GROMACS .gro file of C-alpha atoms in nm:
model
  344
    1MET     CA    1  -2.994   1.292  -1.170
    2THR     CA    2  -2.929   0.923  -1.215
    3ALA     CA    3  -2.927   0.733  -0.890
    4VAL     CA    4  -2.597   0.569  -0.798
    5ALA     CA    5  -2.611   0.217  -0.659
    6LEU     CA    6  -2.498   0.227  -0.298
    7VAL     CA    7  -2.561  -0.130  -0.189
    8GLU     CA    8  -2.358  -0.444  -0.242
    9PRO     CA    9  -2.477  -0.653  -0.536
   10GLU     CA   10  -2.655  -0.982  -0.479
   11PRO     CA   11  -2.400  -1.247  -0.377
   12VAL     CA   12  -2.496  -1.466  -0.676
   13ARG     CA   13  -2.356  -1.194  -0.903
   14SER     CA   14  -2.009  -1.217  -0.752
   15ALA     CA   15  -1.750  -1.397  -0.964
   16THR     CA   16  -1.664  -1.703  -0.757
   17GLU     CA   17  -1.392  -1.835  -0.989
   18PRO     CA   18  -1.165  -1.715  -1.271
   19PRO     CA   19  -1.332  -1.679  -1.611
   20GLU     CA   20  -1.108  -1.957  -1.743
   21ALA     CA   21  -1.283  -2.195  -1.503
   22ARG     CA   22  -1.613  -2.081  -1.658
   23GLY     CA   23  -1.486  -2.169  -2.006
   24LEU     CA   24  -1.391  -1.812  -2.104
   25ALA     CA   25  -1.064  -1.660  -2.215
   26ARG     CA   26  -0.938  -1.367  -2.009
   27ASP     CA   27  -1.048  -1.116  -2.270
   28ALA     CA   28  -1.389  -1.277  -2.319
   29VAL     CA   29  -1.544  -1.138  -2.001
   30ARG     CA   30  -1.827  -0.891  -2.046
   31LEU     CA   31  -1.749  -0.523  -2.099
   32LEU     CA   32  -1.995  -0.244  -2.032
   33VAL     CA   33  -1.904   0.076  -2.215
   34ALA     CA   34  -2.058   0.390  -2.067
   35ALA     CA   35  -2.033   0.722  -2.251
   36PRO     CA   36  -2.253   1.034  -2.275
   37GLY     CA   37  -2.435   0.873  -2.567
   38GLY     CA   38  -2.548   0.575  -2.362
   39VAL     CA   39  -2.443   0.228  -2.251
   40GLU     CA   40  -2.326  -0.058  -2.475
   41HIS     CA   41  -2.273  -0.422  -2.379
   42THR     CA   42  -1.994  -0.619  -2.544
   43THR     CA   43  -1.689  -0.829  -2.452
   44PHE     CA   44  -1.352  -0.707  -2.336
   45ARG     CA   45  -1.172  -0.823  -2.648
   46GLU     CA   46  -1.368  -0.550  -2.834
   47LEU     CA   47  -1.196  -0.277  -2.630
   48ALA     CA   48  -1.000  -0.139  -2.925
   49ARG     CA   49  -1.325  -0.058  -3.104
   50PHE     CA   50  -1.402   0.211  -2.845
   51LEU     CA   51  -1.060   0.378  -2.851
   52SER     CA   52  -0.901   0.595  -3.118
   53PRO     CA   53  -0.555   0.638  -3.269
   54GLY     CA   54  -0.361   0.870  -3.041
   55ASP     CA   55  -0.531   0.752  -2.723
   56LEU     CA   56  -0.300   0.639  -2.443
   57VAL     CA   57  -0.378   0.344  -2.217
   58VAL     CA   58  -0.180   0.349  -1.892
   59VAL     CA   59  -0.130   0.017  -1.710
   60ASN     CA   60  -0.001  -0.100  -1.372
   61THR     CA   61   0.300  -0.334  -1.380
   62SER     CA   62   0.277  -0.436  -1.014
   63GLY     CA   63   0.274  -0.812  -0.960
   64THR     CA   64   0.052  -0.983  -0.705
   65LEU     CA   65   0.205  -1.141  -0.397
   66ALA     CA   66   0.086  -1.467  -0.244
   67ALA     CA   67   0.005  -1.242   0.050
   68ALA     CA   68  -0.206  -1.470   0.276
   69VAL     CA   69  -0.027  -1.698   0.523
   70HIS     CA   70  -0.182  -1.923   0.786
   71GLY     CA   71  -0.042  -1.905   1.138
   72ARG     CA   72  -0.127  -1.934   1.504
   73ARG     CA   73  -0.175  -1.666   1.766
   74GLY     CA   74  -0.159  -1.843   2.100
   75GLN     CA   75  -0.394  -2.138   2.070
   76GLY     CA   76  -0.599  -1.993   1.785
   77ALA     CA   77  -0.554  -2.019   1.409
   78VAL     CA   78  -0.527  -1.693   1.217
   79THR     CA   79  -0.463  -1.590   0.859
   80VAL     CA   80  -0.221  -1.303   0.808
   81HIS     CA   81  -0.279  -1.073   0.511
   82PHE     CA   82   0.048  -0.898   0.424
   83SER     CA   83  -0.064  -0.558   0.297
   84THR     CA   84   0.228  -0.321   0.247
   85ARG     CA   85   0.603  -0.315   0.300
   86LEU     CA   86   0.694  -0.003   0.496
   87ASP     CA   87   1.013   0.201   0.468
   88ASP     CA   88   1.163   0.075   0.794
   89GLY     CA   89   1.130  -0.291   0.692
   90THR     CA   90   0.815  -0.362   0.891
   91TRP     CA   91   0.491  -0.465   0.719
   92ALA     CA   92   0.134  -0.345   0.749
   93VAL     CA   93  -0.070  -0.661   0.811
   94GLU     CA   94  -0.427  -0.762   0.879
   95LEU     CA   95  -0.508  -1.061   1.100
   96ARG     CA   96  -0.819  -1.262   1.017
   97PRO     CA   97  -0.966  -1.552   1.215
   98GLY     CA   98  -1.006  -1.788   0.920
   99ARG     CA   99  -0.921  -1.857   0.558
  100ARG     CA  100  -1.210  -1.651   0.424
  101ALA     CA  101  -1.334  -1.469   0.731
  102SER     CA  102  -1.548  -1.165   0.664
  103GLY     CA  103  -1.362  -0.937   0.900
  104PRO     CA  104  -1.043  -0.888   1.104
  105VAL     CA  105  -0.953  -1.041   1.440
  106PRO     CA  106  -1.116  -0.799   1.687
  107ASP     CA  107  -0.879  -0.828   1.985
  108VAL     CA  108  -0.531  -0.779   1.837
  109ASP     CA  109  -0.298  -0.594   2.071
  110ILE     CA  110   0.053  -0.451   2.069
  111GLY     CA  111   0.305  -0.724   2.140
  112ASP     CA  112   0.095  -1.011   2.004
  113VAL     CA  113   0.304  -1.281   1.837
  114VAL     CA  114   0.190  -1.491   1.542
  115ASP     CA  115   0.381  -1.811   1.470
  116LEU     CA  116   0.417  -1.866   1.096
  117PRO     CA  117   0.552  -2.166   0.901
  118GLY     CA  118   0.927  -2.126   0.949
  119GLY     CA  119   0.895  -1.775   1.096
  120ARG     CA  120   0.701  -1.536   1.317
  121LEU     CA  121   0.573  -1.182   1.338
  122GLN     CA  122   0.518  -0.947   1.629
  123VAL     CA  123   0.256  -0.675   1.633
  124GLU     CA  124   0.411  -0.334   1.705
  125LEU     CA  125   0.162  -0.050   1.648
  126PRO     CA  126  -0.172   0.027   1.485
  127TYR     CA  127  -0.146   0.128   1.120
  128PRO     CA  128  -0.160   0.386   0.971
  129ASP     CA  129  -0.236   0.582   1.290
  130PRO     CA  130  -0.003   0.461   1.568
  131ASP     CA  131  -0.214   0.639   1.829
  132ALA     CA  132  -0.543   0.472   1.731
  133THR     CA  133  -0.729   0.293   2.009
  134ALA     CA  134  -0.861   0.036   1.760
  135SER     CA  135  -0.725  -0.067   1.423
  136ARG     CA  136  -0.789  -0.310   1.140
  137LEU     CA  137  -0.430  -0.302   1.017
  138TRP     CA  138  -0.116  -0.326   1.227
  139ARG     CA  139   0.252  -0.253   1.181
  140ALA     CA  140   0.438  -0.578   1.244
  141ARG     CA  141   0.799  -0.694   1.260
  142VAL     CA  142   0.835  -1.007   1.043
  143VAL     CA  143   1.113  -1.257   1.112
  144VAL     CA  144   1.159  -1.508   0.829
  145PRO     CA  145   1.470  -1.674   0.680
  146ASP     CA  146   1.457  -1.479   0.353
  147SER     CA  147   1.299  -1.162   0.224
  148VAL     CA  148   0.926  -1.142   0.290
  149PRO     CA  149   0.834  -1.163  -0.082
  150ALA     CA  150   1.050  -1.476  -0.118
  151TYR     CA  151   0.892  -1.620   0.196
  152LEU     CA  152   0.543  -1.551   0.064
  153ALA     CA  153   0.630  -1.720  -0.265
  154ARG     CA  154   0.702  -2.039  -0.070
  155HIS     CA  155   0.439  -2.031   0.204
  156GLY     CA  156   0.162  -1.794   0.095
  157ARG     CA  157  -0.146  -1.806  -0.121
  158PRO     CA  158  -0.336  -1.524  -0.293
  159ILE     CA  159  -0.572  -1.327  -0.071
  160ALA     CA  160  -0.927  -1.444  -0.136
  161TYR     CA  161  -1.256  -1.349   0.024
  162SER     CA  162  -1.568  -1.543   0.111
  163TYR     CA  163  -1.727  -1.517  -0.235
  164VAL     CA  164  -1.440  -1.719  -0.391
  165ALA     CA  165  -1.532  -2.081  -0.339
  166ARG     CA  166  -1.184  -2.239  -0.345
  167ASP     CA  167  -0.815  -2.158  -0.371
  168TRP     CA  168  -0.677  -2.069  -0.714
  169PRO     CA  169  -0.308  -2.050  -0.811
  170LEU     CA  170  -0.120  -1.723  -0.807
  171THR     CA  171  -0.109  -1.721  -1.188
  172ASP     CA  172  -0.484  -1.659  -1.186
  173TYR     CA  173  -0.419  -1.339  -0.991
  174GLN     CA  174  -0.153  -1.193  -1.221
  175THR     CA  175  -0.209  -0.957  -1.512
  176VAL     CA  176  -0.016  -0.976  -1.838
  177PHE     CA  177   0.155  -0.651  -1.733
  178ALA     CA  178   0.293  -0.781  -1.400
  179ARG     CA  179   0.668  -0.727  -1.365
  180GLU     CA  180   0.755  -0.634  -1.004
  181PRO     CA  181   0.585  -0.830  -0.722
  182GLY     CA  182   0.450  -0.597  -0.457
  183SER     CA  183   0.069  -0.585  -0.450
  184ALA     CA  184  -0.125  -0.752  -0.172
  185GLU     CA  185  -0.413  -0.798  -0.415
  186MET     CA  186  -0.424  -0.805  -0.793
  187PRO     CA  187  -0.459  -0.473  -0.979
  188SER     CA  188  -0.766  -0.639  -1.118
  189ALA     CA  189  -0.871  -0.391  -1.388
  190GLY     CA  190  -0.581  -0.521  -1.595
  191ARG     CA  191  -0.674  -0.888  -1.567
  192PRO     CA  192  -0.889  -0.912  -1.885
  193PHE     CA  193  -0.605  -0.791  -2.108
  194SER     CA  194  -0.439  -1.058  -2.323
  195ASP     CA  195  -0.127  -1.048  -2.535
  196ALA     CA  196  -0.346  -1.058  -2.845
  197LEU     CA  197  -0.554  -0.762  -2.726
  198VAL     CA  198  -0.243  -0.556  -2.648
  199THR     CA  199  -0.118  -0.626  -3.001
  200GLU     CA  200  -0.454  -0.521  -3.145
  201LEU     CA  201  -0.448  -0.193  -2.952
  202VAL     CA  202  -0.098  -0.107  -3.073
  203THR     CA  203  -0.189  -0.201  -3.430
  204ALA     CA  204  -0.489   0.032  -3.407
  205GLY     CA  205  -0.266   0.325  -3.310
  206VAL     CA  206  -0.343   0.317  -2.939
  207SER     CA  207  -0.033   0.359  -2.722
  208LEU     CA  208   0.035   0.186  -2.390
  209ALA     CA  209   0.251   0.318  -2.106
  210PRO     CA  210   0.346   0.163  -1.771
  211LEU     CA  211   0.357   0.277  -1.413
  212THR     CA  212   0.373   0.089  -1.086
  213LEU     CA  213   0.148   0.118  -0.782
  214HIS     CA  214   0.162  -0.158  -0.522
  215THR     CA  215  -0.186  -0.211  -0.382
  216GLY     CA  216  -0.261  -0.287  -0.019
  217VAL     CA  217  -0.552  -0.496   0.105
  218SER     CA  218  -0.882  -0.387  -0.048
  219SER     CA  219  -1.116  -0.493   0.232
  220LEU     CA  220  -1.185  -0.135   0.340
  221GLU     CA  221  -1.483  -0.056   0.551
  222VAL     CA  222  -1.748   0.171   0.398
  223GLY     CA  223  -1.627   0.528   0.443
  224GLU     CA  224  -1.268   0.424   0.515
  225PRO     CA  225  -1.026   0.624   0.297
  226PRO     CA  226  -0.768   0.448   0.080
  227LEU     CA  227  -0.446   0.363   0.258
  228PRO     CA  228  -0.111   0.512   0.150
  229GLU     CA  229   0.041   0.316  -0.138
  230ARG     CA  230   0.385   0.311  -0.299
  231TYR     CA  231   0.407   0.421  -0.664
  232VAL     CA  232   0.647   0.499  -0.949
  233VAL     CA  233   0.554   0.705  -1.256
  234PRO     CA  234   0.857   0.680  -1.490
  235PRO     CA  235   0.976   0.967  -1.711
  236ALA     CA  236   0.876   0.786  -2.033
  237THR     CA  237   0.517   0.756  -1.911
  238ALA     CA  238   0.502   1.123  -1.815
  239ARG     CA  239   0.623   1.209  -2.167
  240ALA     CA  240   0.366   0.974  -2.323
  241VAL     CA  241   0.086   1.143  -2.129
  242ALA     CA  242   0.205   1.487  -2.243
  243HIS     CA  243   0.224   1.369  -2.605
  244ALA     CA  244  -0.127   1.220  -2.599
  245ARG     CA  245  -0.279   1.532  -2.445
  246ALA     CA  246  -0.100   1.762  -2.691
  247ASP     CA  247  -0.240   1.561  -2.983
  248GLY     CA  248  -0.595   1.553  -2.843
  249GLY     CA  249  -0.586   1.189  -2.735
  250ARG     CA  250  -0.755   1.047  -2.428
  251VAL     CA  251  -0.560   0.926  -2.125
  252VAL     CA  252  -0.730   0.602  -2.025
  253ALA     CA  253  -0.628   0.460  -1.686
  254VAL     CA  254  -0.653   0.084  -1.635
  255GLY     CA  255  -0.794   0.079  -1.285
  256THR     CA  256  -0.819   0.300  -0.983
  257THR     CA  257  -0.455   0.222  -0.900
  258VAL     CA  258  -0.332   0.382  -1.221
  259THR     CA  259  -0.570   0.673  -1.172
  260ARG     CA  260  -0.439   0.736  -0.822
  261ALA     CA  261  -0.074   0.728  -0.931
  262LEU     CA  262  -0.122   0.953  -1.236
  263GLU     CA  263  -0.332   1.204  -1.047
  264THR     CA  264  -0.075   1.213  -0.766
  265VAL     CA  265   0.183   1.358  -1.006
  266ALA     CA  266  -0.061   1.576  -1.206
  267ALA     CA  267  -0.045   1.952  -1.167
  268GLU     CA  268  -0.360   2.164  -1.172
  269ASP     CA  269  -0.326   2.217  -1.546
  270GLY     CA  270  -0.296   1.840  -1.609
  271THR     CA  271   0.079   1.841  -1.660
  272VAL     CA  272   0.224   1.509  -1.544
  273ARG     CA  273   0.579   1.484  -1.412
  274PRO     CA  274   0.763   1.164  -1.321
  275GLY     CA  275   0.760   1.078  -0.955
  276ALA     CA  276   0.798   0.806  -0.696
  277GLY     CA  277   0.711   0.761  -0.331
  278TRP     CA  278   0.395   0.721  -0.127
  279THR     CA  279   0.055   0.856  -0.224
  280ASP     CA  280  -0.231   0.928   0.012
  281LEU     CA  281  -0.436   1.108  -0.254
  282VAL     CA  282  -0.813   1.074  -0.226
  283LEU     CA  283  -1.003   1.179  -0.537
  284GLY     CA  284  -1.356   1.309  -0.501
  285PRO     CA  285  -1.571   1.623  -0.518
  286ASP     CA  286  -1.294   1.839  -0.374
  287ARG     CA  287  -1.027   1.692  -0.600
  288PRO     CA  288  -1.155   1.587  -0.944
  289ALA     CA  289  -0.933   1.416  -1.199
  290ARG     CA  290  -0.693   1.648  -1.380
  291VAL     CA  291  -0.540   1.421  -1.644
  292VAL     CA  292  -0.731   1.090  -1.662
  293THR     CA  293  -1.011   1.114  -1.919
  294GLY     CA  294  -1.117   0.750  -1.940
  295LEU     CA  295  -1.116   0.454  -1.706
  296VAL     CA  296  -1.117   0.075  -1.733
  297THR     CA  297  -1.250  -0.073  -1.409
  298GLY     CA  298  -1.405  -0.380  -1.258
  299TRP     CA  299  -1.722  -0.395  -1.052
  300HIS     CA  300  -1.667  -0.365  -0.679
  301GLU     CA  301  -1.866  -0.264  -0.375
  302PRO     CA  302  -1.922   0.107  -0.417
  303GLY     CA  303  -1.774   0.212  -0.082
  304ALA     CA  304  -1.726   0.584  -0.054
  305SER     CA  305  -1.360   0.614  -0.158
  306HIS     CA  306  -1.391   0.384  -0.462
  307LEU     CA  307  -1.713   0.541  -0.583
  308GLN     CA  308  -1.579   0.893  -0.537
  309LEU     CA  309  -1.273   0.811  -0.746
  310LEU     CA  310  -1.489   0.682  -1.033
  311GLU     CA  311  -1.706   0.992  -1.012
  312ALA     CA  312  -1.397   1.216  -1.003
  313VAL     CA  313  -1.307   1.081  -1.347
  314ALA     CA  314  -1.643   1.008  -1.513
  315GLY     CA  315  -1.899   1.214  -1.324
  316ARG     CA  316  -2.182   1.104  -1.096
  317ASP     CA  317  -2.445   1.061  -1.368
  318LEU     CA  318  -2.230   0.842  -1.594
  319VAL     CA  319  -2.114   0.623  -1.304
  320GLY     CA  320  -2.472   0.590  -1.185
  321SER     CA  321  -2.592   0.483  -1.529
  322ALA     CA  322  -2.314   0.226  -1.555
  323TYR     CA  323  -2.384   0.076  -1.213
  324ASP     CA  324  -2.757   0.063  -1.277
  325ALA     CA  325  -2.703  -0.114  -1.610
  326ALA     CA  326  -2.456  -0.359  -1.457
  327HIS     CA  327  -2.708  -0.454  -1.189
  328ALA     CA  328  -2.988  -0.492  -1.441
  329GLU     CA  329  -2.782  -0.708  -1.679
  330GLY     CA  330  -2.627  -0.935  -1.416
  331TYR     CA  331  -2.264  -0.843  -1.458
  332LEU     CA  332  -2.023  -1.039  -1.239
  333TRP     CA  333  -1.850  -0.841  -0.967
  334HIS     CA  334  -1.513  -0.841  -0.794
  335GLU     CA  335  -1.161  -0.914  -0.914
  336LEU     CA  336  -1.246  -1.221  -1.123
  337GLY     CA  337  -1.557  -1.073  -1.280
  338ASP     CA  338  -1.662  -0.845  -1.566
  339SER     CA  339  -1.539  -0.499  -1.664
  340ALA     CA  340  -1.643  -0.147  -1.756
  341LEU     CA  341  -1.500   0.124  -1.977
  342LEU     CA  342  -1.604   0.474  -1.866
  343LEU     CA  343  -1.558   0.744  -2.132
  344PRO     CA  344  -1.699   1.077  -2.010
   0.00000   0.00000   0.00000
């Protein structure tokens, strides 16, 4: 069996800036195509060459929030990462000690107050488990003059981690599909798509369908399961999936977010019904993919939940071959890096 890479790639292989800053168009990043017949290296703008008339590409229309805001907790500076809006109006947040700190503030406690530019937040409970004795995320009450998304648009910046050398504008963290702001971090598998590439796909007989899943913060610890996320799979997309499957087409998810949303509303026989709400689905050996038969994805640390989702769609051997080839060929990792197309 092919070995699956289980370690973080060398830091020099992380994408430290958008491809445009490296002189590349969005759709000119590298694309690794992994299928049972082997691995091929190309560029993302060649995507249509690997799909067929009747295939369906499902995309995420969630827009990225400027979800990082600098504040002060007592005498210390902190950066607040706004992760998820909860049903009662509170927000799940992560507090970090610096602009690109590698981990959360370790001593957050219930009742802590963070002063923000023109507002404040108060920590209420650990999230998602209110009874946890320690937590990375917290439920917080946010007091700002406007709605939180409007406040973030004025005072926030995109969440960025230590491998990104400088701040980049929010436009660099939006996909061409973004319609409704709500994601703490960019649904990054969709970033390499361009208007021209979408036109080429449609011209080639490949259909596209939308859904929405608002992502939370992605800085999960190894072994930490994905957090609950809000999603909408509209009726037209459910019908498009049924039509593609009936005609023998592939259902290709653009990213793990799309995969999670589609599989949340997929019955055991692969039938997809429209739905909306919160998903806590974790794909893996005990719950393989039922409807997704292809996956566009970026290269990220293969923590357990992310790796298991890829394997649930494409199988352990194919994912292992793709990761091995990406390491060997120096693909760039993370949200501003290169891409893969997995076709089991």
